[in-house]
Amino acid sequence: MPTKYAQQDIDFEHLLLIAGGHSAFQLLWAGIELGLFNFLSASPSATFNELALRLKLKSQPLYILLTGLTALGLLKKVDEGYRNAELVEERLVSGKPGYLGGILGWQAHIVYPGLQNFVESLKQNTNVGLQHFPGQGKTLYERLVSYPEIEKVFQDAMSGLSVQANQHLLNAYDFSHLSHLVDAGGGDATNAIALARHYANLKVTVFDSPSVCEIARHNIIQAGLTERIFTYPGDFLIDPFPPGIDSIIFCHIMPIWSAERNLALLKKAYAALPKGGAVLIFNMMGDDDDTGPLSTALGSPYFLAIATGEGMLHPWRTYETALSEARYAEIKRIDNLPLNHGLLIGIK
Ligand SMILES: C[S@@+](CC[C@H](N)C(=O)[O-])C[C@H]1O[C@@H](n2cnc3c(N)ncnc32)[C@H](O)[C@@H]1O
């Protein structure tokens, strides 16, 4: 395990990287948006002139881009040729299994503009950054309905994250004794499809907003799973859970909301489950000693400044306390999952 920055004395280079984080991100994003990493994957050792032709960039802008990415360690320059660093080859070339481009698209189009209002969001304890997406409703999810292109970017990012995370969910817990699972805020059904494929007797209902359920429905049809995966359009904060279920999973949902609202959701889930039924919480978990990990610490500002103005990547203990308070009898923690994810299970 690498030592956390929280336990080190950082050096000036580290401070420089944080202070120039906006430039570092935009250089990285340009590498994706302009197809540079894809091109270098197919043509390693391409020269400056070859890249200028391919990317259709003038010399000075290309110099700024290539020098920036090389200084950041994302490109390697050997003699006159450029190539992707190993990690770039694995994570930033489209079509590779670990591709992060979708998640970075969400950062570029949603998180980047919204976090300009981070300080004001801290002071006002609300999502001031949502002003970049004018419209109805107080959360990003409601606003995205009016921005189909950005909603697609958002769903692609969430599905990219889920594809990486859910492969660990499938085996982290044995779902085979469950018969009908509600995937609350199930998004485009990426998780539902993966679960239904892995557990042949499991039925899954995706409970999400009407517009997202439409995207999910399309994916369920494509996957040929309409017999076992259903959609249930609605608002899980207001509308009842569907009847006839024995389990409810919240994947990447609870960080959206405050601890109080999550407690209310867990109580509502408890009321909807039969005795012996299960509630599952799957997302990134903050460490209980409040020192990280870096991924959750860097993720939390988005929830405050943009998404809802009330969420964050809560530590484990917040969920465990809420599960006890909601009267779940058995509570189990499954930790050490990749991507700083964890799974909590509460049995009624
Ligand atoms: C962060 S995404 C997670 C998607 C999916 N569970 C996953 O793990 O990839 C949050 C999802 O919750 C949905 N959502 C948020 N608030 C909701 C509500 N009150 N009722 C129903 N769905 C909601 C959003 O539309 C979005 O699809």
Coordinates of C-alpha atoms and ligand atoms in Angstrom, one line a residue:
M1 CA 0.0 0.0 0.0
P2 CA 1.5 3.4 -0.9
T3 CA 1.8 5.8 2.0
K4 CA -0.9 8.4 2.0
Y5 CA 0.0 12.1 1.4
A6 CA -1.8 12.7 4.7
Q7 CA 1.1 10.9 6.4
Q8 CA 4.0 12.6 4.5
D9 CA 5.6 16.0 4.3
I10 CA 4.9 17.1 0.7
D11 CA 7.5 18.7 -1.4
F12 CA 7.3 21.8 -3.6
E13 CA 6.8 19.8 -6.8
H14 CA 3.7 18.3 -5.2
L15 CA 2.4 21.7 -4.3
L16 CA 3.1 22.9 -7.9
L17 CA 1.1 20.1 -9.3
I18 CA -1.9 20.9 -7.1
A19 CA -1.7 24.6 -7.8
G20 CA -1.6 23.9 -11.6
G21 CA -4.2 21.2 -11.4
H22 CA -6.4 23.1 -13.8
S23 CA -3.7 23.1 -16.5
A24 CA -2.7 19.5 -15.8
F25 CA -6.3 18.4 -16.3
Q26 CA -6.9 20.4 -19.4
L27 CA -3.7 19.0 -21.0
L28 CA -4.9 15.5 -20.1
W29 CA -8.3 16.2 -21.5
A30 CA -6.9 17.7 -24.7
G31 CA -4.9 14.5 -25.2
I32 CA -8.2 12.5 -25.2
E33 CA -10.4 15.0 -27.0
L34 CA -7.9 15.4 -29.9
G35 CA -7.3 11.7 -30.2
L36 CA -3.6 12.1 -29.4
F37 CA -3.4 9.1 -27.0
N38 CA -5.3 6.9 -29.5
F39 CA -3.0 7.9 -32.3
L40 CA 0.2 7.3 -30.3
S41 CA -1.1 3.9 -29.3
A42 CA -1.5 3.0 -33.0
S43 CA 1.7 4.9 -34.1
P44 CA 4.2 4.9 -31.3
S45 CA 7.3 7.1 -31.9
A46 CA 5.3 9.5 -34.0
T47 CA 7.4 12.7 -34.6
F48 CA 6.3 16.3 -33.9
N49 CA 5.6 16.9 -37.6
E50 CA 3.6 13.7 -38.0
L51 CA 1.5 14.8 -34.9
A52 CA 1.0 18.3 -36.3
L53 CA -0.4 16.8 -39.5
R54 CA -2.6 14.3 -37.7
L55 CA -4.0 16.6 -35.0
K56 CA -4.2 19.6 -37.4
L57 CA -2.4 21.9 -34.9
K58 CA 0.0 24.7 -35.5
S59 CA 3.5 24.3 -34.2
Q60 CA 3.2 26.5 -31.0
P61 CA 0.0 25.0 -29.7
L62 CA 1.3 21.5 -30.4
Y63 CA 4.5 22.3 -28.6
I64 CA 2.5 23.5 -25.6
L65 CA 0.4 20.3 -25.6
L66 CA 3.3 17.9 -26.1
T67 CA 5.7 19.6 -23.7
G68 CA 2.9 19.8 -21.0
L69 CA 2.0 16.1 -21.4
T70 CA 5.7 15.1 -21.4
A71 CA 6.5 17.2 -18.3
L72 CA 3.5 15.6 -16.5
G73 CA 4.9 12.1 -17.4
L74 CA 1.9 11.2 -19.6
L75 CA 4.0 11.1 -22.8
K76 CA 7.6 9.9 -23.2
K77 CA 9.9 11.6 -25.6
V78 CA 12.7 9.4 -26.9
D79 CA 14.9 11.1 -29.5
E80 CA 12.4 12.7 -31.9
G81 CA 9.5 10.4 -31.2
Y82 CA 6.7 10.5 -28.7
R83 CA 4.9 7.6 -27.1
N84 CA 2.3 7.1 -24.4
A85 CA 3.5 6.3 -20.9
E86 CA 2.5 2.8 -19.9
L87 CA -0.4 3.9 -17.7
V88 CA -1.7 6.1 -20.5
E89 CA -1.7 3.2 -22.8
E90 CA -3.8 1.2 -20.3
R91 CA -6.2 3.8 -19.1
L92 CA -6.5 6.6 -21.7
V93 CA -6.7 4.7 -25.0
S94 CA -10.3 4.2 -26.1
G95 CA -11.4 0.6 -26.3
K96 CA -9.0 -0.7 -23.7
P97 CA -10.8 -2.4 -20.7
G98 CA -9.5 0.1 -18.1
Y99 CA -10.4 3.2 -20.3
L100 CA -11.1 6.3 -18.2
G101 CA -12.2 8.6 -21.0
G102 CA -15.9 8.5 -20.0
I103 CA -15.2 9.5 -16.4
L104 CA -12.9 12.3 -17.6
G105 CA -15.7 13.6 -19.9
W106 CA -17.9 14.0 -16.9
Q107 CA -15.0 15.9 -15.2
A108 CA -14.5 18.1 -18.2
H109 CA -18.1 19.0 -18.9
I110 CA -19.7 18.9 -15.4
V111 CA -17.2 19.0 -12.6
Y112 CA -14.8 21.4 -14.1
P113 CA -17.2 24.3 -14.7
G114 CA -19.1 23.7 -11.4
L115 CA -16.1 23.7 -9.1
Q116 CA -15.4 27.3 -10.0
N117 CA -17.9 28.0 -7.3
F118 CA -16.4 25.7 -4.7
V119 CA -15.5 28.4 -2.2
E120 CA -19.0 30.0 -2.3
S121 CA -20.4 26.5 -2.0
L122 CA -18.4 25.9 1.2
K123 CA -19.5 29.2 2.6
Q124 CA -23.2 28.8 1.8
N125 CA -23.2 25.0 2.4
T126 CA -25.0 24.4 -0.9
N127 CA -24.4 23.6 -4.6
V128 CA -23.7 27.1 -6.0
G129 CA -21.9 25.5 -8.9
L130 CA -25.2 24.2 -10.2
Q131 CA -25.7 27.7 -11.8
H132 CA -23.7 26.4 -14.7
F133 CA -26.7 24.3 -15.6
P134 CA -29.7 26.6 -15.4
G135 CA -33.1 25.0 -15.2
Q136 CA -35.7 23.4 -12.9
G137 CA -34.9 21.6 -9.6
K138 CA -32.2 21.9 -7.0
T139 CA -30.0 18.9 -8.0
L140 CA -27.9 18.2 -11.0
Y141 CA -30.0 15.1 -11.7
E142 CA -33.1 17.2 -12.2
R143 CA -31.3 19.8 -14.3
L144 CA -29.7 17.2 -16.6
V145 CA -33.1 16.3 -17.9
S146 CA -33.0 19.6 -20.0
Y147 CA -29.4 18.8 -21.3
P148 CA -29.7 15.5 -23.1
E149 CA -26.1 15.7 -24.4
I150 CA -24.6 16.3 -21.0
E151 CA -26.9 13.7 -19.5
K152 CA -25.4 11.3 -22.0
V153 CA -21.9 12.3 -20.9
F154 CA -23.0 11.8 -17.3
Q155 CA -24.5 8.4 -17.9
D156 CA -21.5 7.3 -19.9
A157 CA -19.2 8.3 -17.1
M158 CA -21.3 6.5 -14.4
S159 CA -21.5 3.5 -16.6
G160 CA -17.7 3.6 -17.1
L161 CA -17.2 3.8 -13.4
S162 CA -19.7 1.0 -12.8
V163 CA -18.2 -1.3 -15.4
Q164 CA -14.9 -1.0 -13.5
A165 CA -16.5 -1.2 -10.0
N166 CA -19.3 -3.7 -10.6
Q167 CA -17.0 -6.5 -11.6
H168 CA -15.9 -6.5 -8.0
L169 CA -19.5 -6.3 -6.7
L170 CA -20.5 -9.5 -8.5
N171 CA -18.3 -11.6 -6.4
A172 CA -18.0 -9.5 -3.2
Y173 CA -21.4 -10.9 -2.1
D174 CA -23.3 -14.0 -3.0
F175 CA -26.6 -12.7 -4.6
S176 CA -27.7 -16.2 -5.6
H177 CA -30.2 -16.5 -2.6
L178 CA -32.0 -13.3 -3.6
S179 CA -34.9 -13.4 -6.0
H180 CA -35.9 -9.8 -6.8
L181 CA -33.5 -6.9 -6.3
V182 CA -34.3 -3.2 -6.7
D183 CA -31.4 -1.2 -8.1
A184 CA -32.3 2.2 -6.6
G185 CA -30.9 4.9 -8.9
G186 CA -29.8 2.1 -11.2
G187 CA -28.9 4.5 -14.0
D188 CA -28.5 3.1 -17.5
A189 CA -28.8 -0.5 -16.1
T190 CA -25.1 -1.3 -16.4
N191 CA -25.2 -2.9 -13.0
A192 CA -28.5 -4.6 -13.4
I193 CA -27.3 -6.2 -16.6
A194 CA -24.1 -7.4 -15.1
L195 CA -25.9 -8.8 -12.1
A196 CA -28.6 -10.5 -14.1
R197 CA -26.0 -12.1 -16.4
H198 CA -24.0 -13.4 -13.4
Y199 CA -26.9 -14.6 -11.4
A200 CA -29.3 -16.6 -13.6
N201 CA -32.3 -16.6 -11.2
L202 CA -32.1 -13.0 -10.2
K203 CA -34.7 -10.4 -11.2
V204 CA -33.7 -6.8 -11.1
T205 CA -35.8 -3.6 -11.2
V206 CA -34.1 -0.4 -12.1
F207 CA -35.7 2.5 -10.1
D208 CA -34.7 5.8 -11.6
S209 CA -36.1 9.0 -13.2
P210 CA -38.3 8.5 -16.3
S211 CA -35.6 9.8 -18.7
V212 CA -32.9 7.6 -17.3
C213 CA -35.3 4.6 -17.3
E214 CA -35.7 5.1 -21.0
I215 CA -31.9 4.8 -21.5
A216 CA -32.0 1.8 -19.2
R217 CA -34.8 0.2 -21.1
H218 CA -33.0 0.5 -24.4
N219 CA -29.9 -1.2 -22.9
I220 CA -32.0 -4.0 -21.3
I221 CA -33.6 -4.7 -24.7
Q222 CA -30.1 -4.7 -26.4
A223 CA -28.9 -7.2 -23.7
G224 CA -32.0 -9.4 -24.3
L225 CA -32.9 -9.4 -20.6
T226 CA -36.4 -7.9 -20.7
E227 CA -37.7 -11.1 -18.9
R228 CA -35.7 -10.5 -15.8
I229 CA -34.8 -6.7 -15.7
F230 CA -37.6 -4.2 -15.4
T231 CA -37.7 -0.4 -15.1
Y232 CA -39.7 1.5 -12.5
P233 CA -39.7 5.2 -13.3
G234 CA -40.0 7.5 -10.3
D235 CA -38.3 9.3 -7.5
F236 CA -37.1 7.0 -4.7
L237 CA -37.2 9.8 -2.2
I238 CA -40.9 10.2 -2.7
D239 CA -42.4 7.2 -4.5
P240 CA -42.7 3.8 -2.8
F241 CA -40.4 0.9 -3.6
P242 CA -42.0 -1.6 -6.0
P243 CA -43.8 -4.5 -4.2
G244 CA -42.7 -8.2 -4.2
I245 CA -39.0 -7.6 -3.6
D246 CA -36.5 -9.1 -1.2
S247 CA -33.5 -6.8 -1.6
I248 CA -32.6 -3.2 -2.5
I249 CA -29.2 -2.0 -3.6
F250 CA -27.9 1.5 -3.6
C251 CA -24.9 1.7 -6.0
H252 CA -23.1 5.1 -6.0
I253 CA -26.3 6.7 -4.6
M254 CA -25.7 7.5 -0.9
P255 CA -22.7 9.8 -1.5
I256 CA -25.2 12.1 -3.3
W257 CA -27.2 12.7 -0.2
S258 CA -26.7 13.9 3.4
A259 CA -26.4 11.5 6.2
E260 CA -29.9 12.4 7.4
R261 CA -31.5 11.7 4.0
N262 CA -29.6 8.4 3.8
L263 CA -30.9 7.4 7.1
A264 CA -34.4 8.2 6.0
L265 CA -33.8 6.1 2.8
L266 CA -32.5 3.2 4.8
K267 CA -35.6 3.3 7.1
K268 CA -37.9 3.4 4.0
A269 CA -36.0 0.5 2.5
Y270 CA -36.4 -1.4 5.8
A271 CA -40.2 -0.9 5.7
A272 CA -40.3 -2.2 2.1
L273 CA -38.3 -5.4 2.7
P274 CA -39.6 -8.7 4.1
K275 CA -38.0 -10.2 7.2
G276 CA -34.6 -11.5 6.2
G277 CA -34.5 -9.1 3.2
A278 CA -31.3 -7.3 2.5
V279 CA -30.2 -3.7 1.8
L280 CA -26.8 -3.2 0.2
I281 CA -24.7 -0.1 -0.1
F282 CA -22.0 -0.1 -2.7
N283 CA -19.7 2.9 -3.3
M284 CA -16.4 4.5 -2.4
M285 CA -16.0 4.6 1.3
G286 CA -14.0 7.3 3.2
D287 CA -11.6 6.0 5.9
D288 CA -12.8 6.2 9.4
D289 CA -9.7 8.1 10.5
D290 CA -10.6 11.0 8.2
T291 CA -7.3 11.0 6.3
G292 CA -8.5 9.9 2.9
P293 CA -8.3 8.0 0.7
L294 CA -7.3 10.6 -1.9
S295 CA -10.0 9.4 -4.4
T296 CA -12.9 10.1 -1.9
A297 CA -11.3 13.3 -0.6
L298 CA -11.1 14.6 -4.2
G299 CA -14.5 13.4 -5.1
S300 CA -16.5 15.0 -2.2
P301 CA -16.3 18.7 -3.5
Y302 CA -18.4 17.7 -6.5
F303 CA -21.3 16.5 -4.3
L304 CA -21.3 19.7 -2.3
A305 CA -20.7 22.3 -5.1
I306 CA -22.6 20.7 -8.0
A307 CA -24.6 17.5 -7.6
T308 CA -27.0 18.2 -4.6
G309 CA -25.3 20.5 -2.2
E310 CA -25.6 18.0 0.6
G311 CA -23.7 14.9 -0.2
M312 CA -20.1 13.7 0.1
L313 CA -18.1 10.5 0.0
H314 CA -19.0 9.6 3.6
P315 CA -16.8 7.4 5.8
W316 CA -17.8 3.8 6.5
R317 CA -19.0 4.7 10.1
T318 CA -21.7 7.1 8.8
Y319 CA -23.4 4.3 6.9
E320 CA -22.9 1.7 9.7
T321 CA -24.4 4.0 12.3
A322 CA -27.4 4.7 10.0
L323 CA -27.9 1.0 9.4
S324 CA -28.0 0.3 13.1
E325 CA -30.3 3.3 13.7
A326 CA -32.6 2.0 10.9
R327 CA -32.8 -1.3 12.9
Y328 CA -31.1 -3.7 10.5
A329 CA -30.3 -6.8 12.6
E330 CA -27.1 -8.0 11.0
I331 CA -24.6 -5.5 9.4
K332 CA -21.7 -6.8 7.4
R333 CA -18.7 -4.7 6.0
I334 CA -16.9 -6.0 2.9
D335 CA -13.8 -3.8 2.5
N336 CA -10.6 -3.8 0.5
L337 CA -12.4 -3.8 -2.8
P338 CA -10.5 -2.1 -5.6
L339 CA -11.1 1.6 -6.5
N340 CA -11.6 2.4 -2.8
H341 CA -15.0 0.8 -3.0
G342 CA -16.7 -1.0 -0.2
L343 CA -20.0 -2.9 0.3
L344 CA -22.2 -2.8 3.4
I345 CA -25.1 -5.3 3.8
G346 CA -27.9 -4.9 6.3
I347 CA -30.3 -7.7 6.9
K348 CA -33.8 -7.0 8.2
Ligands
LIG1 C1 -24.3 8.5 -9.6 S1 -25.5 7.8 -10.6 C2 -25.4 6.1 -10.2 C3 -25.9 5.2 -11.2 C4 -25.7 3.7 -11.0 N1 -26.3 3.2 -9.8 C5 -24.3 3.3 -11.0 O1 -23.8 2.8 -10.0 O2 -23.6 3.5 -12.0 C6 -27.0 8.3 -9.7 C7 -28.3 7.8 -10.3 O3 -29.3 8.0 -9.4 C8 -30.4 8.6 -10.0 N2 -31.2 9.3 -9.0 C9 -30.8 10.3 -8.3 N3 -31.7 10.8 -7.4 C10 -32.8 9.9 -7.7 C11 -34.1 9.9 -7.1 N4 -34.5 10.7 -6.2 N5 -35.0 8.9 -7.6 C12 -34.6 8.1 -8.6 N6 -33.3 8.1 -9.1 C13 -32.5 9.0 -8.7 C14 -29.8 9.4 -11.1 O4 -30.8 9.7 -12.2 C15 -28.6 8.6 -11.6 O5 -29.0 7.7 -12.6

